[in-house]
Structure formats: C-alpha cells, structure tokens
C-alpha cells in the first residue's frame, strides 16, 4: 500500500519534471512565427521610432533632428483637429454598436423560426469587403439621386446632406461603422449569454421579477465583462478605422472627416513626409495603448466592486 | 381562466415584439446588399432615376460584362487569389505550430505580443516595410503584398490556435510522450488531428480578412499587381458617374466572401466569439 503510494507520487513528480522540461522545448514550435513577427511587426516598430527622429530627404538621405518632428506635431493645428475628430468619431462608433449589439444579442439568444438565417444575414456586414460596402453606401448617400434621401422623403422627413456637409460627415461615417461592426459586439455578447447559469433566473421567476428587473439585476451584471471586452475591441478598431472613411470621403469635405489615420496616410503617401509620419505613428500608437489601458483599468475596477 | 388568457396575450405580444426587433436589426444589413445587387443589375437610366427604381426590370448583366471588359478584372482576381491563398497557407504553416508551442509553454507574454500586433494600426507597419521593399527592389511584384498580409493572417491563426490547443485534454499527448514519441510526433499525430476544427476556423478567418484588406494593397500595388479591393477603388476614381459598373465591381469583389460566410457561418461564429479577432 505504502509502496504503491510512493511509486505513484514518484511517477507524478517525474511527470511534472518532464512537463517542465518539455515546456522549454515547446519554444521551438514558435521559432518560425517569431522570425516572421520580428521581420514584419517588431522591425517596423523600431524603424518607425528611428524614422520619427529624422528628416527624410526625397533622395533617400536621413537627417537627424531629435525631437523636431514631435515639436512640429505638437504645434500642428491640423493634427490637433484630427485627434479631436477621431475621438468624436470613436465615441459615436463605440456607443452605438455596443448598445445595439447587446440588444441584438438578447434578441438572437431567444428561439424563433429562421434564427440561423437571420443571424447569418446580420453578420454579413462585418464579413463583407469594406471597400465594396463603402462604395455602395457612398452611392446611397448621394444628395439628389441617393436612395436614402428618397426613403427619408417617403417617411415625410427632410433630406439629409450625409457626407456632403462638414457638420454631418462624422456621424454619417459612424453610422456606416455601426452598421458594419454591431455584429461583432453581438457575437461576443451572445457568447456571454450562452454561458449564463440557469439558477438565478429560476429564482427570479419564483420571486415574480419582471423582464426588465431580471435583465437589469441578473443578466446585465453577468454579461458585463463581455460587454467591456466588446467595448475595448470596438474602441481600438474605431480609433484606427481607415477603409470606410478613405473610400467614402478621403477625409473630406475639406478636412472635415480627416481622422488621425487619414492624416497619417496623407503625410506618408501623399506628401512623403516620412519622418513626420513616423512621429504621427508613435503618438497615435501611444494614444491607442493609453485608451485601451484606461478601459481595461475600468474593467478591473468594475470587477473589484 | 382570465389570467391564463392574459398571459397568453402577453406571450403573443412578446413574440410580436421579438419578431419586429429582429426585423429591425436584420433589414439594414439585408437592404444594403440587396441595393448593391439592384444597382448592379440595372441600366444607367434606371440607376439615375428619381424616385429610385428598386427592382431591375428587366435585369441586365451588361454592367458585369463592362467591368471585366474595360478593367483587367480577371488579372486582379488572380492576384487576389494568389495573395490570399499564399498569405493564409504561410500563416497556417508557421502559425499552427506557434499556437501549439505558446499554449503548451503557457507563454502569456508571447500571447500579449500577438495582442499588441492586433492593436497596432496597419499603417504603422506599412511605412517601414514600404521603404524596405523599395530598397530591395520588390515593389511592383506580388511578394511585398503577400508578406504584408502576414501581418493580418499570422496573428489571427496564432490567436485562434492558442485557444483551441489550450482546450485540448493533455493526457493523450502525455500518454504518447510516455510511450516514447517525440514532442513533434505528439503534436503531429495527437494534438493536430484533434485541433482540426480550430484549423478550419483559423483558415476561414485568415482568408477572409486577407481578401478584404485594402490598405496594404493601395500602398504597395502597382498597375499590374492590384488586388480586387484596390481595383474596385480605382474603378470609383475613374468612373464616378456610372453606378451600375461600380456596384457590379463591388459585388464581384465581395461575393466570394459573402458566399464563404453563408457556407461556414457556424465556424465563423465560433472563431469570432472565441477571440474577437479581426484583421487590419
């Protein structure tokens, strides 16, 4: 008996030792990927840092200029506006998809006929090629011939100027982004709903709780972590949104929809200010990391409370 | 009796409310795609009509013929296929073992690196890589486009595979190791066959997000190396006035992805719910 026990613990210890030994050897599996990540992800990060402290000549020479690009950037009003615009766009393009996505997840969590088909149609916007759908939306936004203004007039509403006016262009682009990315929020929250325990609901039913009370006090707290994850992902994607804005407006009218990403693209590939673009990239990256950290910290606090 | 009737009415009202909200959620998605189809099948007179003509009568395929005749869309389709298939295959070849290694070594920091790659804006990779490819003289070929697409496909594959390999019971592989198999054999013959559903999910997602990518192509592609999204954008800049060919081109580009979504919606839902991955 005792002997069998010693042998068993000895075997367990050997297995644990073997596992630790293998853990180191499993690194070999990641080596090719590590090489690729170094070449196409880490190298660009480091090179961008190097670039941002240089002035790049069209001929190919690089002139060291310290923090000159950053100082110039700090004084660039066009960049300051781009930051404000990006935050405005992101606020709209996060809030709307998160609220609608939670509602959609609750709806798709119920059983109803043709649910599979309805869900597939609902997720098509996020899988479709962004350039293609941006094109269709830009035709729908046409002030005279567009189908959207026709639908508004059919409802007795005045026509809107959509992407053709500086006042409405950002909310309009946020509308397209909402249309496109609400499904992702829905999928993440739906995953949360699928993992909910049944007991609290049975208890609530016995206590005679209404549908809203059940949602507010049971469902919402339980799926909150999923909503936060969806919110963080959505925020990061909204901050770096490019395709839809570039195809529909290219930052216009004027610079009314020029977000940081569009500004960066123009500096790098329209004006070839590569050093300056490097500095923009670094600031942009820090902004995205900072916003994500703030959101994740909020999530931690929510967890502790 | 009266109570039961009221609860029946309440249930009916709830069903009706659910039906209406599902309709409200699904119809914007359906409308945009149906409108794209409608625009692509109408002649120019109907497309410019106000009030708009909704149902093409009779439908015409002239717009599709025009797109393929006036632009080199066949070549761009081939380009897109080469780029997305190569970028997906390469990402699987290096990403599946990497996902296994990271899951087994429980290397949280390596997983973090993948997450940061996911957060970084695509443009910030592009400027240094553009200079590098220019210096190497590779601009104007498909190689730089395939390489930059790895920025999208590798993190997706690694991320999805970490999740799948972590979910596998480790007893089976350990039994194989005790029997004298090498860790490569344990991976190849035990873990990999079990993780096949994960490989399917990773393949589909990597392919779709590579196919959809616009940013890398617009910077790196020359006249002959355009991928489909870039080619469509070029149709827009040159033919702003005619909507039929534009809509037809948009449909050609996105149809393979929509078809794949319809066929593999279960896998796509599983993959996206698990990690919230997205390229770009």
Coordinates of C-alpha atoms in Angstrom, one line a residue:
Chain A
X1 CA 0.0 0.0 0.0
X2 CA 2.6 2.5 1.2
X3 CA 4.9 1.3 -1.6
X4 CA 2.3 1.8 -4.2
X5 CA 1.7 5.3 -2.9
X6 CA 5.4 6.3 -3.1
X7 CA 5.6 4.9 -6.5
X8 CA 2.6 6.9 -7.6
X9 CA 3.9 10.2 -6.2
X10 CA 7.3 9.4 -7.7
X11 CA 5.6 8.9 -11.1
X12 CA 3.7 12.2 -10.6
X13 CA 6.9 14.0 -9.8
X14 CA 8.6 12.5 -12.8
X15 CA 5.6 13.6 -15.0
X16 CA 5.8 17.2 -13.6
X17 CA 9.6 17.3 -14.2
X18 CA 9.1 16.0 -17.7
X19 CA 6.4 18.7 -18.3
X20 CA 8.7 21.5 -17.1
X21 CA 11.5 20.0 -19.3
X22 CA 9.2 20.0 -22.4
X23 CA 7.8 23.4 -21.6
X24 CA 11.2 24.8 -22.6
X25 CA 11.4 22.7 -25.7
X26 CA 8.0 23.8 -26.9
X27 CA 9.6 27.1 -27.8
X28 CA 11.0 25.5 -30.9
X29 CA 7.4 25.4 -32.3
X30 CA 7.1 29.2 -32.1
X31 CA 10.5 29.9 -33.8
X32 CA 9.4 30.4 -37.4
X33 CA 6.5 32.6 -36.3
X34 CA 8.9 34.5 -34.1
X35 CA 11.1 35.2 -37.0
X36 CA 8.2 36.5 -39.1
X37 CA 6.9 38.6 -36.2
X38 CA 10.4 40.1 -35.8
X39 CA 10.6 40.9 -39.5
X40 CA 7.2 42.3 -40.3
X41 CA 6.0 43.5 -36.8
X42 CA 8.9 44.3 -34.5
X43 CA 11.3 45.7 -37.2
X44 CA 8.6 48.2 -38.3
X45 CA 8.0 49.4 -34.8
X46 CA 11.7 50.0 -34.2
X47 CA 12.3 51.5 -37.6
X48 CA 9.3 53.9 -37.0
X49 CA 11.0 55.1 -33.8
X50 CA 14.2 55.7 -35.7
X51 CA 12.3 57.4 -38.6
X52 CA 10.5 59.8 -36.2
X53 CA 13.7 61.5 -35.1
X54 CA 14.9 62.1 -38.6
X55 CA 14.1 64.3 -41.6
X56 CA 13.8 62.2 -44.7
X57 CA 15.1 63.6 -48.0
X58 CA 13.3 62.6 -51.2
X59 CA 16.7 61.5 -52.5
X60 CA 17.0 59.0 -49.7
X61 CA 19.2 60.7 -47.1
X62 CA 18.2 61.0 -43.5
X63 CA 18.9 64.0 -41.3
X64 CA 18.9 63.6 -37.5
X65 CA 16.7 66.2 -35.9
X66 CA 16.0 64.9 -32.4
X67 CA 12.5 65.7 -31.2
X68 CA 12.0 68.2 -34.0
X69 CA 9.2 66.2 -35.7
X70 CA 7.4 65.8 -32.4
X71 CA 7.6 69.6 -31.6
X72 CA 6.3 70.4 -35.0
X73 CA 3.5 67.9 -34.5
X74 CA 2.6 69.5 -31.1
X75 CA 2.2 72.8 -32.9
X76 CA 0.2 71.4 -35.9
X77 CA -3.4 72.6 -35.6
X78 CA -4.4 70.2 -38.4
X79 CA -3.2 67.3 -36.3
X80 CA -4.9 68.6 -33.1
X81 CA -8.2 68.7 -35.1
X82 CA -7.6 65.2 -36.4
X83 CA -7.2 63.9 -32.8
X84 CA -10.5 65.6 -31.7
X85 CA -12.3 64.3 -34.8
X86 CA -11.0 60.8 -34.2
X87 CA -12.3 60.9 -30.5
X88 CA -15.7 62.2 -31.7
X89 CA -15.9 59.5 -34.3
X90 CA -14.8 56.8 -31.9
X91 CA -17.3 57.9 -29.2
X92 CA -20.2 57.5 -31.7
X93 CA -18.8 54.4 -33.4
X94 CA -18.3 52.6 -30.0
X95 CA -21.5 53.7 -28.1
X96 CA -24.0 52.9 -30.9
X97 CA -22.6 49.4 -31.8
X98 CA -22.3 48.4 -28.2
X99 CA -25.9 49.4 -27.3
X100 CA -27.3 47.9 -30.5
X101 CA -25.1 44.8 -30.2
X102 CA -26.3 44.0 -26.7
X103 CA -29.9 44.4 -27.9
X104 CA -29.2 42.2 -30.9
X105 CA -27.5 39.5 -28.7
X106 CA -30.6 39.4 -26.4
X107 CA -32.8 39.0 -29.5
X108 CA -30.7 36.3 -31.1
X109 CA -30.5 34.4 -27.7
X110 CA -34.2 33.7 -28.0
X111 CA -35.6 30.9 -30.1
X112 CA -37.5 31.8 -33.2
X113 CA -38.1 30.4 -36.7
X114 CA -35.3 31.1 -39.2
X115 CA -32.9 32.2 -36.4
X116 CA -29.9 30.8 -38.2
X117 CA -30.6 32.6 -41.4
X118 CA -31.4 35.9 -39.7
X119 CA -28.1 35.7 -37.7
X120 CA -26.1 34.9 -40.9
X121 CA -27.6 37.9 -42.7
X122 CA -26.9 40.0 -39.6
X123 CA -23.2 39.2 -39.6
X124 CA -22.7 39.7 -43.4
X125 CA -21.8 43.4 -43.0
X126 CA -18.7 42.6 -40.9
X127 CA -17.5 39.9 -43.2
X128 CA -18.1 41.8 -46.5
X129 CA -15.2 43.6 -48.1
X130 CA -15.1 47.1 -46.6
X131 CA -14.2 48.8 -49.8
X132 CA -17.2 47.3 -51.6
X133 CA -19.8 48.3 -49.0
X134 CA -18.2 51.7 -48.6
X135 CA -18.8 52.2 -52.3
X136 CA -22.5 51.2 -52.0
X137 CA -23.0 53.5 -49.1
X138 CA -21.4 56.4 -50.9
X139 CA -23.9 55.9 -53.8
X140 CA -26.8 55.7 -51.2
X141 CA -25.6 59.0 -49.7
X142 CA -25.9 60.9 -52.9
X143 CA -28.0 64.1 -52.0
X144 CA -30.1 64.2 -55.2
X145 CA -30.2 60.6 -56.5
X146 CA -29.4 58.6 -53.4
X147 CA -31.9 56.0 -52.1
X148 CA -31.5 57.2 -48.5
X149 CA -32.9 60.7 -49.1
X150 CA -35.7 59.1 -51.1
X151 CA -36.5 56.8 -48.1
X152 CA -36.5 59.9 -45.8
X153 CA -38.9 61.8 -48.1
X154 CA -41.1 58.7 -48.3
X155 CA -41.3 58.9 -44.4
X156 CA -42.1 62.6 -44.7
X157 CA -38.7 63.7 -43.4
X158 CA -36.4 66.4 -44.9
X159 CA -33.4 65.2 -46.9
X160 CA -30.1 65.0 -45.1
X161 CA -26.7 66.1 -46.5
X162 CA -24.9 62.9 -45.2
X163 CA -21.2 63.0 -46.2
X164 CA -21.6 66.2 -48.2
X165 CA -21.6 68.6 -45.3
X166 CA -18.9 69.2 -42.7
X167 CA -21.5 69.0 -39.9
X168 CA -22.9 65.6 -40.7
X169 CA -20.0 63.8 -42.2
X170 CA -18.6 62.3 -39.0
X171 CA -22.0 61.0 -37.6
X172 CA -22.7 59.6 -41.1
X173 CA -19.4 57.7 -41.2
X174 CA -20.1 56.5 -37.7
X175 CA -23.4 55.2 -39.0
X176 CA -21.6 53.1 -41.6
X177 CA -19.2 51.8 -39.0
X178 CA -22.1 51.0 -36.7
X179 CA -23.8 49.1 -39.5
X180 CA -20.6 47.2 -40.1
X181 CA -19.4 46.3 -36.6
X182 CA -22.6 45.9 -34.5
X183 CA -22.5 42.2 -35.4
X184 CA -19.1 41.7 -33.7
X185 CA -20.4 43.1 -30.4
X186 CA -23.5 40.9 -30.9
X187 CA -21.3 37.7 -31.3
X188 CA -19.1 38.5 -28.3
X189 CA -22.1 39.2 -26.0
X190 CA -24.0 36.2 -27.4
X191 CA -21.1 34.1 -26.3
X192 CA -21.5 35.5 -22.8
X193 CA -25.3 34.9 -22.8
X194 CA -24.7 31.2 -23.8
X195 CA -22.5 30.7 -20.7
X196 CA -25.1 32.1 -18.2
X197 CA -26.2 29.8 -15.3
X198 CA -29.9 29.0 -15.1
X199 CA -30.4 29.0 -11.4
X200 CA -30.7 32.8 -10.8
X201 CA -33.4 33.0 -13.5
X202 CA -35.5 30.3 -11.9
X203 CA -35.2 32.1 -8.5
X204 CA -36.1 35.4 -10.1
X205 CA -39.2 33.8 -11.8
X206 CA -40.3 32.4 -8.4
X207 CA -39.9 35.8 -6.8
X208 CA -42.1 37.3 -9.6
X209 CA -39.4 39.6 -11.1
X210 CA -40.4 41.3 -14.3
X211 CA -38.4 41.0 -17.6
X212 CA -36.7 44.4 -17.1
X213 CA -35.8 43.7 -13.5
X214 CA -34.4 40.3 -14.4
X215 CA -32.3 41.9 -17.2
X216 CA -31.1 44.8 -15.0
X217 CA -30.2 42.8 -11.9
X218 CA -29.2 39.4 -13.2
X219 CA -28.3 39.4 -17.0
X220 CA -26.5 42.7 -17.2
X221 CA -24.1 42.1 -14.3
X222 CA -23.3 38.6 -15.6
X223 CA -22.6 39.7 -19.2
X224 CA -20.9 43.0 -18.2
X225 CA -17.3 41.5 -18.7
X226 CA -18.3 40.5 -22.2
X227 CA -19.7 44.0 -22.9
X228 CA -16.4 45.5 -21.7
X229 CA -14.3 43.3 -23.9
X230 CA -16.5 44.2 -26.9
X231 CA -16.2 47.8 -26.0
X232 CA -12.4 47.7 -25.8
X233 CA -12.1 45.9 -29.1
X234 CA -14.6 48.3 -30.7
X235 CA -12.7 51.3 -29.3
X236 CA -9.4 50.2 -30.7
X237 CA -11.0 49.5 -34.1
X238 CA -12.9 52.8 -34.2
X239 CA -9.7 54.7 -33.4
X240 CA -7.8 53.1 -36.3
X241 CA -10.7 52.9 -38.8
X242 CA -9.5 53.6 -42.3
X243 CA -11.1 51.8 -45.3
X244 CA -14.6 53.2 -45.0
X245 CA -13.5 56.8 -44.3
X246 CA -10.9 56.8 -47.0
X247 CA -13.2 55.3 -49.7
X248 CA -16.2 57.4 -48.9
X249 CA -14.7 60.9 -48.2
X250 CA -10.9 60.7 -48.3
X251 CA -11.1 63.0 -45.3
X252 CA -13.4 65.5 -46.9
X253 CA -15.3 67.7 -47.4
X254 CA -12.2 69.8 -46.9
X255 CA -10.6 68.1 -43.9
X256 CA -14.0 67.7 -42.1
X257 CA -13.5 63.9 -41.7
X258 CA -9.7 63.7 -41.5
X259 CA -9.0 61.4 -38.6
X260 CA -5.5 60.6 -37.3
X261 CA -5.2 57.5 -39.6
X262 CA -6.2 59.5 -42.7
X263 CA -3.9 62.4 -41.7
X264 CA -1.1 59.8 -41.2
X265 CA -1.8 58.3 -44.7
X266 CA -1.7 61.8 -46.3
X267 CA 1.6 62.7 -44.6
X268 CA 3.3 59.5 -45.6
X269 CA 2.0 58.6 -49.0
X270 CA 0.6 61.9 -50.4
X271 CA 3.4 64.3 -49.2
X272 CA 6.1 61.7 -48.4
X273 CA 6.9 63.4 -45.1
X274 CA 8.1 60.1 -43.8
X275 CA 9.9 61.3 -40.6
X276 CA 6.9 63.4 -39.7
X277 CA 4.6 60.4 -40.4
X278 CA 6.8 58.4 -38.1
X279 CA 6.2 60.8 -35.3
X280 CA 2.5 60.7 -36.0
X281 CA 2.6 56.9 -35.8
X282 CA 4.3 56.9 -32.5
X283 CA 1.8 59.4 -31.0
X284 CA -1.1 57.5 -32.5
X285 CA 0.2 54.2 -31.1
X286 CA 0.6 55.7 -27.6
X287 CA -2.9 57.2 -27.8
X288 CA -4.4 53.8 -28.7
X289 CA -2.5 51.9 -25.9
X290 CA -3.5 54.6 -23.4
X291 CA -7.2 54.4 -24.3
X292 CA -7.1 50.6 -24.1
X293 CA -5.3 50.7 -20.7
X294 CA -7.9 53.2 -19.3
X295 CA -10.7 50.9 -20.5
X296 CA -9.1 47.8 -19.1
X297 CA -8.4 49.6 -15.8
X298 CA -12.1 50.4 -15.7
X299 CA -12.9 46.8 -16.2
X300 CA -10.7 45.8 -13.3
X301 CA -12.4 48.3 -11.0
X302 CA -15.8 47.0 -12.1
X303 CA -14.6 43.5 -11.2
X304 CA -13.4 44.6 -7.7
X305 CA -16.6 46.4 -6.8
Chain B
X1 CA -59.1 31.4 -16.9
X2 CA -58.9 35.1 -17.4
X3 CA -55.4 35.1 -16.0
X4 CA -54.4 32.4 -18.4
X5 CA -55.9 34.3 -21.4
X6 CA -54.0 37.4 -20.4
X7 CA -50.7 35.6 -20.1
X8 CA -51.3 34.0 -23.5
X9 CA -51.9 37.5 -24.9
X10 CA -48.7 38.7 -23.2
X11 CA -46.7 35.9 -24.7
X12 CA -48.1 36.7 -28.1
X13 CA -47.2 40.4 -27.6
X14 CA -43.7 39.3 -26.6
X15 CA -43.3 37.1 -29.7
X16 CA -44.5 40.0 -31.9
X17 CA -42.1 42.4 -30.2
X18 CA -39.2 39.9 -30.7
X19 CA -40.2 39.5 -34.4
X20 CA -40.3 43.2 -35.0
X21 CA -36.9 43.8 -33.3
X22 CA -35.3 41.0 -35.3
X23 CA -36.7 42.5 -38.5
X24 CA -35.4 46.0 -37.5
X25 CA -32.0 44.6 -36.8
X26 CA -31.7 42.4 -39.9
X27 CA -33.2 44.7 -42.5
X28 CA -30.4 47.4 -42.7
X29 CA -28.0 44.6 -43.4
X30 CA -30.2 42.9 -46.0
X31 CA -31.1 46.3 -47.6
X32 CA -27.6 47.4 -48.4
X33 CA -26.7 44.1 -50.1
X34 CA -30.0 43.9 -52.0
X35 CA -29.4 47.5 -53.1
X36 CA -25.9 46.6 -54.3
X37 CA -27.4 43.8 -56.3
X38 CA -30.2 46.0 -57.6
X39 CA -27.7 48.7 -58.8
X40 CA -25.5 46.1 -60.5
X41 CA -28.4 44.7 -62.5
X42 CA -30.0 47.9 -63.8
X43 CA -29.1 50.0 -66.8
X44 CA -27.8 53.6 -66.3
X45 CA -31.2 55.3 -66.9
X46 CA -32.8 53.3 -64.1
X47 CA -29.9 53.8 -61.8
X48 CA -30.1 57.6 -62.2
X49 CA -33.9 57.7 -61.9
X50 CA -35.6 59.5 -59.1
X51 CA -37.6 58.2 -57.4
X52 CA -35.2 55.2 -57.5
X53 CA -36.2 52.0 -59.3
X54 CA -35.9 49.2 -56.8
X55 CA -36.5 46.0 -58.9
X56 CA -34.4 45.8 -62.1
X57 CA -36.9 45.4 -65.0
X58 CA -35.6 43.6 -67.0
X59 CA -32.3 42.7 -65.2
X60 CA -29.2 43.3 -67.3
X61 CA -25.7 41.7 -67.0
X62 CA -24.2 44.5 -69.1
X63 CA -22.5 46.1 -66.0
X64 CA -20.6 42.9 -65.2
X65 CA -19.5 42.5 -68.8
X66 CA -18.4 46.1 -68.8
X67 CA -16.3 45.7 -65.6
X68 CA -14.4 42.7 -67.0
X69 CA -14.0 44.2 -70.5
X70 CA -12.8 47.7 -69.5
X71 CA -10.7 46.8 -66.5
X72 CA -8.3 44.0 -66.2
X73 CA -10.5 42.4 -63.5
X74 CA -9.5 38.8 -64.4
X75 CA -5.9 39.6 -63.6
X76 CA -6.9 41.3 -60.3
X77 CA -9.0 38.3 -59.4
X78 CA -5.9 36.1 -60.0
X79 CA -3.8 38.5 -57.9
X80 CA -6.2 38.4 -55.0
X81 CA -6.3 34.6 -55.1
X82 CA -2.5 34.3 -55.2
X83 CA -2.1 36.8 -52.3
X84 CA -4.8 35.5 -50.0
X85 CA -4.1 31.8 -50.6
X86 CA -0.3 32.3 -50.1
X87 CA -0.7 34.5 -47.0
X88 CA -3.2 32.0 -45.5
X89 CA -1.1 28.9 -46.3
X90 CA 2.1 30.5 -44.9
X91 CA 0.3 31.7 -41.8
X92 CA -1.0 28.2 -41.2
X93 CA 2.4 26.6 -41.7
X94 CA 4.1 28.8 -39.1
X95 CA 1.1 29.9 -37.0
X96 CA -0.4 26.5 -36.1
X97 CA 2.9 25.1 -34.5
X98 CA 3.4 28.5 -32.9
X99 CA -0.1 28.4 -31.3
X100 CA 0.7 24.9 -30.1
X101 CA 4.1 26.0 -28.6
X102 CA 2.6 29.0 -26.9
X103 CA -0.3 27.1 -25.5
X104 CA 2.0 24.3 -24.2
X105 CA 4.7 26.6 -22.8
X106 CA 1.9 28.8 -21.4
X107 CA 3.8 31.8 -22.6
X108 CA 1.4 34.6 -21.7
X109 CA 3.9 37.2 -22.8
X110 CA 4.1 35.8 -26.4
X111 CA 0.3 35.9 -26.5
X112 CA 0.5 39.5 -25.3
X113 CA 2.8 40.4 -28.3
X114 CA 0.1 39.0 -30.6
X115 CA -2.5 41.2 -28.9
X116 CA -0.3 44.3 -29.4
X117 CA 0.1 43.4 -33.0
X118 CA -3.7 43.3 -33.2
X119 CA -3.9 46.8 -31.6
X120 CA -1.3 48.5 -33.8
X121 CA -2.7 50.4 -36.8
X122 CA -1.8 48.8 -40.1
X123 CA -0.3 52.0 -41.5
X124 CA 2.5 51.9 -38.9
X125 CA 3.8 48.7 -40.3
X126 CA 3.4 49.9 -43.8
X127 CA 5.8 52.9 -43.9
X128 CA 8.9 51.0 -42.8
X129 CA 8.0 48.0 -44.9
X130 CA 7.4 50.2 -47.9
X131 CA 10.9 51.6 -47.6
X132 CA 12.4 48.2 -47.1
X133 CA 10.7 46.8 -50.2
X134 CA 11.7 49.8 -52.2
X135 CA 15.3 49.3 -51.2
X136 CA 15.1 45.6 -52.0
X137 CA 13.6 46.4 -55.4
X138 CA 10.5 44.3 -54.8
X139 CA 7.9 47.0 -55.4
X140 CA 5.7 46.1 -58.4
X141 CA 5.7 42.4 -57.6
X142 CA 3.2 40.4 -55.6
X143 CA 5.8 39.4 -53.0
X144 CA 5.6 42.5 -50.7
X145 CA 1.8 42.2 -50.7
X146 CA 1.9 38.6 -49.6
X147 CA 4.5 39.4 -46.9
X148 CA 2.5 42.4 -45.5
X149 CA -0.7 40.3 -45.5
X150 CA 1.2 38.0 -43.0
X151 CA 0.7 40.9 -40.5
X152 CA -3.0 40.1 -40.7
X153 CA -3.1 36.4 -41.1
X154 CA -0.4 35.2 -38.6
X155 CA -1.9 36.9 -35.5
X156 CA -5.3 35.5 -36.4
X157 CA -4.1 31.9 -36.9
X158 CA -1.8 32.0 -33.8
X159 CA -4.6 33.6 -31.6
X160 CA -7.3 31.1 -32.7
X161 CA -4.9 28.1 -32.4
X162 CA -3.8 29.0 -28.8
X163 CA -7.4 28.9 -27.8
X164 CA -8.0 25.5 -29.4
X165 CA -4.8 23.9 -28.2
X166 CA -5.4 25.1 -24.6
X167 CA -8.8 23.5 -24.7
X168 CA -7.4 20.0 -25.6
X169 CA -7.0 17.4 -22.7
X170 CA -3.3 17.0 -22.2
X171 CA -3.5 13.3 -21.0
X172 CA -3.5 12.0 -24.6
X173 CA -0.3 13.7 -25.6
X174 CA 1.4 12.8 -22.3
X175 CA 0.5 9.2 -23.0
X176 CA 2.2 9.4 -26.4
X177 CA 5.3 11.0 -24.8
X178 CA 5.5 8.3 -22.2
X179 CA 5.3 5.8 -25.0
X180 CA 8.5 7.3 -26.4
X181 CA 7.1 9.7 -29.0
X182 CA 9.0 13.0 -29.6
X183 CA 7.1 16.2 -28.9
X184 CA 6.9 16.8 -32.7
X185 CA 5.3 13.4 -33.1
X186 CA 2.9 14.1 -30.3
X187 CA 2.0 17.4 -32.0
X188 CA 1.7 15.9 -35.5
X189 CA -0.2 12.7 -34.7
X190 CA -2.1 13.5 -31.5
X191 CA -2.8 17.2 -31.0
X192 CA -3.1 18.4 -34.6
X193 CA -5.8 15.9 -35.7
X194 CA -7.8 16.8 -32.6
X195 CA -7.5 20.5 -33.3
X196 CA -8.7 20.2 -36.9
X197 CA -11.9 22.3 -36.2
X198 CA -9.6 25.1 -35.0
X199 CA -7.5 24.9 -38.1
X200 CA -10.7 25.3 -40.2
X201 CA -11.8 28.3 -38.2
X202 CA -8.3 29.9 -38.5
X203 CA -8.1 29.2 -42.2
X204 CA -11.5 30.8 -43.0
X205 CA -10.9 33.9 -40.9
X206 CA -7.4 34.5 -42.1
X207 CA -8.5 34.1 -45.7
X208 CA -11.5 36.5 -45.4
X209 CA -9.5 39.2 -43.7
X210 CA -6.7 38.9 -46.1
X211 CA -9.1 39.0 -49.1
X212 CA -10.8 42.1 -47.7
X213 CA -7.6 44.0 -47.0
X214 CA -7.3 47.3 -48.8
X215 CA -4.7 49.4 -47.0
X216 CA -1.6 47.3 -47.8
X217 CA -2.6 46.9 -51.5
X218 CA -3.3 50.6 -52.1
X219 CA 0.2 51.5 -51.0
X220 CA 2.2 48.6 -52.4
X221 CA 0.4 47.5 -55.5
X222 CA 1.4 48.7 -59.0
X223 CA -0.8 48.7 -62.1
X224 CA -0.4 45.0 -62.7
X225 CA -0.3 43.8 -59.0
X226 CA -3.6 45.3 -57.8
X227 CA -5.7 43.1 -55.6
X228 CA -9.5 43.3 -56.1
X229 CA -10.3 45.8 -53.3
X230 CA -7.7 48.2 -54.8
X231 CA -9.0 47.6 -58.3
X232 CA -12.5 48.5 -57.2
X233 CA -11.3 51.7 -55.6
X234 CA -9.7 52.6 -58.9
X235 CA -13.0 52.0 -60.7
X236 CA -14.5 54.5 -58.3
X237 CA -11.9 57.2 -59.0
X238 CA -12.3 56.9 -62.8
X239 CA -16.0 56.2 -63.2
X240 CA -17.6 58.2 -60.5
X241 CA -20.7 58.9 -62.6
X242 CA -21.8 55.4 -63.6
X243 CA -23.2 53.4 -60.7
X244 CA -24.1 50.2 -62.5
X245 CA -20.5 49.1 -63.2
X246 CA -19.4 50.4 -59.8
X247 CA -21.9 48.2 -58.0
X248 CA -21.1 45.3 -60.2
X249 CA -17.4 45.6 -59.4
X250 CA -18.2 45.9 -55.7
X251 CA -20.3 42.7 -55.9
X252 CA -17.6 40.8 -57.8
X253 CA -15.1 41.6 -55.0
X254 CA -17.2 40.8 -52.1
X255 CA -19.3 37.9 -53.5
X256 CA -16.7 35.1 -52.6
X257 CA -16.5 36.4 -49.0
X258 CA -20.3 36.5 -48.7
X259 CA -20.6 33.0 -50.1
X260 CA -18.0 31.7 -47.7
X261 CA -19.8 33.4 -44.8
X262 CA -23.1 31.8 -45.8
X263 CA -21.4 28.3 -46.1
X264 CA -19.2 28.5 -43.0
X265 CA -21.3 30.7 -40.7
X266 CA -21.0 28.2 -37.8
X267 CA -17.2 28.1 -37.9
X268 CA -17.0 31.9 -38.3
X269 CA -19.3 32.5 -35.3
X270 CA -17.3 30.1 -33.2
X271 CA -14.0 31.7 -34.2
X272 CA -15.2 35.3 -33.7
X273 CA -17.0 34.6 -30.4
X274 CA -13.8 33.0 -29.0
X275 CA -11.3 35.7 -29.6
X276 CA -12.9 38.8 -31.2
X277 CA -10.2 38.7 -33.9
X278 CA -10.2 40.9 -36.8
X279 CA -7.6 41.9 -39.3
X280 CA -6.2 45.3 -40.3

